[in-house]
PDB file of C-alpha atoms in Angstrom:
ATOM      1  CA  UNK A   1      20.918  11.749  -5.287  1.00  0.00           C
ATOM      2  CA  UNK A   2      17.177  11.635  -6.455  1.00  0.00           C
ATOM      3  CA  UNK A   3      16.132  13.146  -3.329  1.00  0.00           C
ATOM      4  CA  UNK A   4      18.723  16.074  -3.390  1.00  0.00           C
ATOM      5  CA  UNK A   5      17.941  16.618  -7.017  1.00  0.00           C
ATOM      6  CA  UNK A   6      14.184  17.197  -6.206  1.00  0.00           C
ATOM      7  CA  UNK A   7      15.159  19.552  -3.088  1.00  0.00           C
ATOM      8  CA  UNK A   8      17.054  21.619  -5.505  1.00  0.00           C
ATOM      9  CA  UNK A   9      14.481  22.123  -7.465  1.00  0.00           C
ATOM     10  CA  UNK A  10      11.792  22.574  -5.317  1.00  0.00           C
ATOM     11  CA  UNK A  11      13.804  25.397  -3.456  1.00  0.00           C
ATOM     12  CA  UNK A  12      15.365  26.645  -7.246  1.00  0.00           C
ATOM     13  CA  UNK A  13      11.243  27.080  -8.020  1.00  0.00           C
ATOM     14  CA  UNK A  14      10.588  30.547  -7.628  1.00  0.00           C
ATOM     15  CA  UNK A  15      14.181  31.714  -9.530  1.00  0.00           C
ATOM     16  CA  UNK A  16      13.363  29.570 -12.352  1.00  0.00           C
ATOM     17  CA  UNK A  17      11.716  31.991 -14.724  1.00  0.00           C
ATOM     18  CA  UNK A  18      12.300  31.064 -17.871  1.00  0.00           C
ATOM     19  CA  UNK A  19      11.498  27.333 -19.538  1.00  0.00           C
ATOM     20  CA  UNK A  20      14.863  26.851 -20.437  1.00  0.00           C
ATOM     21  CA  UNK A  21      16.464  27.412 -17.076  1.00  0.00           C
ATOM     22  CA  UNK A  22      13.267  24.515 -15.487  1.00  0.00           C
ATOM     23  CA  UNK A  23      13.695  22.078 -18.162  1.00  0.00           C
ATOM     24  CA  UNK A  24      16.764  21.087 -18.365  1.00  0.00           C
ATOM     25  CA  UNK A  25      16.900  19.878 -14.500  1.00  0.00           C
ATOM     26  CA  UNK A  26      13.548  19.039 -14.393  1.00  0.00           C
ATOM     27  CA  UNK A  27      13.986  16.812 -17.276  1.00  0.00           C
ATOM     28  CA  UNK A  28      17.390  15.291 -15.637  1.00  0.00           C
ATOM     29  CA  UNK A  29      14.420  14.254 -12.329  1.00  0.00           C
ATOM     30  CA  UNK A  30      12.366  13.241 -14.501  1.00  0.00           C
ATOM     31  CA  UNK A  31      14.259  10.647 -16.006  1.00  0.00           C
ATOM     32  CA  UNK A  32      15.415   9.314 -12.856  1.00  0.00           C
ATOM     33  CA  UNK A  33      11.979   8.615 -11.804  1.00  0.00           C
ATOM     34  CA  UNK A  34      11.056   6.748 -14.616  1.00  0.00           C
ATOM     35  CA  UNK A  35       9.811   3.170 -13.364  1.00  0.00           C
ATOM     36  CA  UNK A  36      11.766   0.589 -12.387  1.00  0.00           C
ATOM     37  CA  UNK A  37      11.666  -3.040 -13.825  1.00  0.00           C
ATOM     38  CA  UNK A  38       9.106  -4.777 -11.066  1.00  0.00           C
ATOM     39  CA  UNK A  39       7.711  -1.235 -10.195  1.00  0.00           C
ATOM     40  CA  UNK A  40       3.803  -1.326 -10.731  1.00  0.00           C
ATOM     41  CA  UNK A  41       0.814   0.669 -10.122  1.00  0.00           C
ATOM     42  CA  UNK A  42      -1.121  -0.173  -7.107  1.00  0.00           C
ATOM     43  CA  UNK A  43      -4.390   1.005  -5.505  1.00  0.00           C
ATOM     44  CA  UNK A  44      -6.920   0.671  -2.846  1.00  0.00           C
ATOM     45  CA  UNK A  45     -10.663   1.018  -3.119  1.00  0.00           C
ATOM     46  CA  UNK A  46     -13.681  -0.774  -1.137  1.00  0.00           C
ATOM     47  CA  UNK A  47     -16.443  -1.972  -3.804  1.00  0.00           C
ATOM     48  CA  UNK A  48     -20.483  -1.855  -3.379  1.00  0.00           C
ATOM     49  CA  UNK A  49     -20.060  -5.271  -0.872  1.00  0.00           C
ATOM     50  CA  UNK A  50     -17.511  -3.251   1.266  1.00  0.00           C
ATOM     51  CA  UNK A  51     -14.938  -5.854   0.136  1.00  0.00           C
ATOM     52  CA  UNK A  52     -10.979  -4.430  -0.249  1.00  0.00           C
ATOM     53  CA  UNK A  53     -10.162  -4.363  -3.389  1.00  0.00           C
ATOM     54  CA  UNK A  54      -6.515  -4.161  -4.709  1.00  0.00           C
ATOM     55  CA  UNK A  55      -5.859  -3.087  -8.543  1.00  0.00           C
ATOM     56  CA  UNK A  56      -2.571  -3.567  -9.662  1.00  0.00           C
ATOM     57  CA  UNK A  57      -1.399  -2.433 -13.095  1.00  0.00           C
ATOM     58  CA  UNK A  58       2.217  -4.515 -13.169  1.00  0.00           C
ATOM     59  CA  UNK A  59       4.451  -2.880 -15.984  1.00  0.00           C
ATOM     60  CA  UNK A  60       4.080  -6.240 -17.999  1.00  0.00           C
ATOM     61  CA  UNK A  61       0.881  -8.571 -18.258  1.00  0.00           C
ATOM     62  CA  UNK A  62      -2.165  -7.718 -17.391  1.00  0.00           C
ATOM     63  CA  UNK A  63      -4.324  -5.529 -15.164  1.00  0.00           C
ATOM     64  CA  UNK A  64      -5.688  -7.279 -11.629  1.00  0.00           C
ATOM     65  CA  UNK A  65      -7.782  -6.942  -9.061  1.00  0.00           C
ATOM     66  CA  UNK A  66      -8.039  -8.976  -5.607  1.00  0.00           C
ATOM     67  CA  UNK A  67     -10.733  -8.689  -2.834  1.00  0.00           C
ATOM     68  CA  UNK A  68     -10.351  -8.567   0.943  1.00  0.00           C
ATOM     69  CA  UNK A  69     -13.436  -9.156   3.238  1.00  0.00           C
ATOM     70  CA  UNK A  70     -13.787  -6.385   5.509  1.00  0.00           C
ATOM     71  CA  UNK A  71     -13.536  -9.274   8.544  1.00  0.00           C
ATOM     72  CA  UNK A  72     -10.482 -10.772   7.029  1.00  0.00           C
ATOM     73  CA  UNK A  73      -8.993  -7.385   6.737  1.00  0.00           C
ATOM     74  CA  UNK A  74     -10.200  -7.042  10.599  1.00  0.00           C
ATOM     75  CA  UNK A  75      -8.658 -10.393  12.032  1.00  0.00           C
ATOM     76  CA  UNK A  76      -5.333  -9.897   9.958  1.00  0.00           C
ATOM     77  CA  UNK A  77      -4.798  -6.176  11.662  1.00  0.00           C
ATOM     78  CA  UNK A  78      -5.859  -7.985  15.063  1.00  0.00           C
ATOM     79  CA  UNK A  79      -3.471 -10.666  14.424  1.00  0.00           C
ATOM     80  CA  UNK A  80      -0.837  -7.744  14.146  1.00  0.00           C
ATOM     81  CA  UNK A  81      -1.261  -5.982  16.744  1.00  0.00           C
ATOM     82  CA  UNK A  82      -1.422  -9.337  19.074  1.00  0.00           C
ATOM     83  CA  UNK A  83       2.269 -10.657  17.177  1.00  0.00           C
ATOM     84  CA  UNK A  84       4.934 -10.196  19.883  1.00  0.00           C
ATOM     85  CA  UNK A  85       8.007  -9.651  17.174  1.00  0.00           C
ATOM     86  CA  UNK A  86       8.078  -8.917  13.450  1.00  0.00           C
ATOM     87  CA  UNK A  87       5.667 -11.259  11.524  1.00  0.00           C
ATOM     88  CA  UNK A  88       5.441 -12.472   8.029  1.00  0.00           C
ATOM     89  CA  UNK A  89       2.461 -13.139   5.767  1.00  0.00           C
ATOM     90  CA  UNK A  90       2.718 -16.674   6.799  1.00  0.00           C
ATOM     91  CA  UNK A  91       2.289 -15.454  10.473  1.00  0.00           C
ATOM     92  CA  UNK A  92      -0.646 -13.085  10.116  1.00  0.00           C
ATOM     93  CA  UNK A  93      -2.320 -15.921   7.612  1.00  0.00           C
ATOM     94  CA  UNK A  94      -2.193 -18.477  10.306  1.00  0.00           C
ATOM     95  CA  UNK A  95      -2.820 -15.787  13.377  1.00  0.00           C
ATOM     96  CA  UNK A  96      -5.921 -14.681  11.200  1.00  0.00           C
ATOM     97  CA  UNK A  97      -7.329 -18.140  10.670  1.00  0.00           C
ATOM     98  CA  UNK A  98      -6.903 -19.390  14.009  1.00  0.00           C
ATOM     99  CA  UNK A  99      -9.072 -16.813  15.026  1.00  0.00           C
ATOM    100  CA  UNK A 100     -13.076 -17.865  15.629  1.00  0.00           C
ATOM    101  CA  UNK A 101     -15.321 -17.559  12.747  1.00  0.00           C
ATOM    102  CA  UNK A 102     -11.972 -16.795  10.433  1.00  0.00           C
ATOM    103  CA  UNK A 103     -11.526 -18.156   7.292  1.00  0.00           C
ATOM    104  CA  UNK A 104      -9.163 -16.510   5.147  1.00  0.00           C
ATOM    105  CA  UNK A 105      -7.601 -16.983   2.205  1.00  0.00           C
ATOM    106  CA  UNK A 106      -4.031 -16.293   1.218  1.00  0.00           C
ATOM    107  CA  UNK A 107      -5.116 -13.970  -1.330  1.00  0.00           C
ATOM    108  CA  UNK A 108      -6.907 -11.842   0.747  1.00  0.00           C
ATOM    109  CA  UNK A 109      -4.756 -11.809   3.783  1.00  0.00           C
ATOM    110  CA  UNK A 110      -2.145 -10.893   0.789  1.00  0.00           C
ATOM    111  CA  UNK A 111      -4.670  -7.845  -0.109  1.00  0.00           C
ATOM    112  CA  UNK A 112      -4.547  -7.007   3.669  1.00  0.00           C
ATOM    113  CA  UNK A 113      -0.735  -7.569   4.087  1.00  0.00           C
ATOM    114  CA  UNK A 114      -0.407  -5.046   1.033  1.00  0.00           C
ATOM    115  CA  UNK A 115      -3.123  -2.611   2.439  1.00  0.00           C
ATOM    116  CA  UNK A 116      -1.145  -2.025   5.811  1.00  0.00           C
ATOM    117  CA  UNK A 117       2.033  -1.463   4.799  1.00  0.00           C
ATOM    118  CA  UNK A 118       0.691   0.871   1.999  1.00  0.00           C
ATOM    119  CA  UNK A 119      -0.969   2.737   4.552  1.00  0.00           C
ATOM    120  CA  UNK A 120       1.919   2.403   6.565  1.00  0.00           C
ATOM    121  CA  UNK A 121       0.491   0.745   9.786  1.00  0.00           C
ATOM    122  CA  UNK A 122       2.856  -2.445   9.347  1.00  0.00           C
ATOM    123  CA  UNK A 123       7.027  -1.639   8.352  1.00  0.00           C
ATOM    124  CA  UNK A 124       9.660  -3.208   7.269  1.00  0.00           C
ATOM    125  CA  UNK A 125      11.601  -5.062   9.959  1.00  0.00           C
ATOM    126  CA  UNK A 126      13.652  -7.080   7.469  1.00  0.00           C
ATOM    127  CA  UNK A 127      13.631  -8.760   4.768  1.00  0.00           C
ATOM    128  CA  UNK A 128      10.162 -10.362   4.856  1.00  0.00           C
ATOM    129  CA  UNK A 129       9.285  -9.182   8.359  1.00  0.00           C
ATOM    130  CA  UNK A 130       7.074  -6.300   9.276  1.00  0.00           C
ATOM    131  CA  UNK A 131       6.184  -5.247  12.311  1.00  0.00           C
ATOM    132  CA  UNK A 132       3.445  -2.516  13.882  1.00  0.00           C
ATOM    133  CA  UNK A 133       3.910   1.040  13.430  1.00  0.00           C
ATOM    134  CA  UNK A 134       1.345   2.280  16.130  1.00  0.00           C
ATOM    135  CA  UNK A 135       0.321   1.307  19.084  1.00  0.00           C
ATOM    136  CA  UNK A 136      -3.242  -0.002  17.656  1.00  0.00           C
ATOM    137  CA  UNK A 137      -2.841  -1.992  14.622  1.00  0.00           C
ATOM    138  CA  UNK A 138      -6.386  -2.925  14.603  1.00  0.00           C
ATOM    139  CA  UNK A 139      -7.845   0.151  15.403  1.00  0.00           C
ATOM    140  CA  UNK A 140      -5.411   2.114  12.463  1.00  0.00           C
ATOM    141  CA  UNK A 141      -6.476  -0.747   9.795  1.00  0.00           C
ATOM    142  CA  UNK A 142     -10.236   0.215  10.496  1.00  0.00           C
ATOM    143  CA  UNK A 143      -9.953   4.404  10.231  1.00  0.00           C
ATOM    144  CA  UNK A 144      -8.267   3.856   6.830  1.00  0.00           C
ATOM    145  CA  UNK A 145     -10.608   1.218   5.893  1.00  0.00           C
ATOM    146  CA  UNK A 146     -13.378   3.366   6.394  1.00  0.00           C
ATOM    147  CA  UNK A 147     -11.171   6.899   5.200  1.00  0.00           C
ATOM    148  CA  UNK A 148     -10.966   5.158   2.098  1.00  0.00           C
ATOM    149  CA  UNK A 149     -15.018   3.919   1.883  1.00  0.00           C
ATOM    150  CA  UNK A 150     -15.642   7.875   2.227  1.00  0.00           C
ATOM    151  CA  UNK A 151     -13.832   8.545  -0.583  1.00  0.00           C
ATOM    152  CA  UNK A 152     -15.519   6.301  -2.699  1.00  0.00           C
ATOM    153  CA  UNK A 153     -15.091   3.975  -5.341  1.00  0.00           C
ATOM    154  CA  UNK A 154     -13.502   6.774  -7.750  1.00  0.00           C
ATOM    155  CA  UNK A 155     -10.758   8.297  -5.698  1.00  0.00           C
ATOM    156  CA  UNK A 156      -9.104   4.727  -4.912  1.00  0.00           C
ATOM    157  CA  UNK A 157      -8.878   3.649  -8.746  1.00  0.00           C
ATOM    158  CA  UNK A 158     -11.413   1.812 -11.245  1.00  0.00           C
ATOM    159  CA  UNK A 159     -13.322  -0.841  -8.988  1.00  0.00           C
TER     160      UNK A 159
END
């Protein structure tokens, strides 16, 4: 319904002339995007170390942030692309840290869990399963890591 309303308006644009005849649907949208409870405001940004960092502004509590080494980030996306099925966090944590030289954290293979499906290089393949988008995982995770270090600290969100 959301989706239709926005279509209408976006094709209603141009005949919309005066504020009356935009408001009164646009408000209607409006409303119907407002946040959900257990919505939140998430973003990306890689910090001075080239550490991953995710902010999260959750509609209650308080503003965080959580880092991601740039190798963890690496051997998560690797362990990815090398899962035969749909994988869960719990996979790709003990993929990652069986790999050599590996020592990650749950937290940050949670920061890299979060950073590929934002980006869209893991999906949803069930409830808590996601599985590869592409055909190269690994290679996918590294162009937007770096995409996003080009933009720089101010385009991702306060670091």
């Amino acid at each position: 319904m959301l989706h239709a309303s926005e279509g209408l308006l976006a094709a209603r644009a141009g005949q919309m002339v005066t504020a009356d005849e935009w408001e009164a649907p646009d408000a209607a949208v409006s409303a119907c995007r407002a946040q959900q409870p257990g919505d939140r405001d998430e973003r990306f940004a890689i910090d001075a170390s080239g550490a991953l960092v995710r902010s999260v502004v959750p509609v209650r509590g308080e503003p965080y942030q959580h880092r991601c080494d740039k190798a963890v980030l690496e051997a998560v996306a690797h362990a990815a692309q090398e899962a035969s099925e749909p994988c869960t966090i719990e996979d790709l944590h003990g993929a990652a840290n069986a790999m050599p030289g590996t020592n990650a954290t749950w937290t940050q293979v949670a920061v890299a869990h979060a950073f590929l499906r934002e980006r869209g290089i893991l999906v949803p393949a069930g409830r808590r399963r996601h599985a590869v988008a592409g055909a190269d995982a690994y290679l996918d995770a590294v162009t937007e890591y770096h995409a996003l270090r080009e933009k720089g600290p101010a385009a991702g969100g306060p670091v």
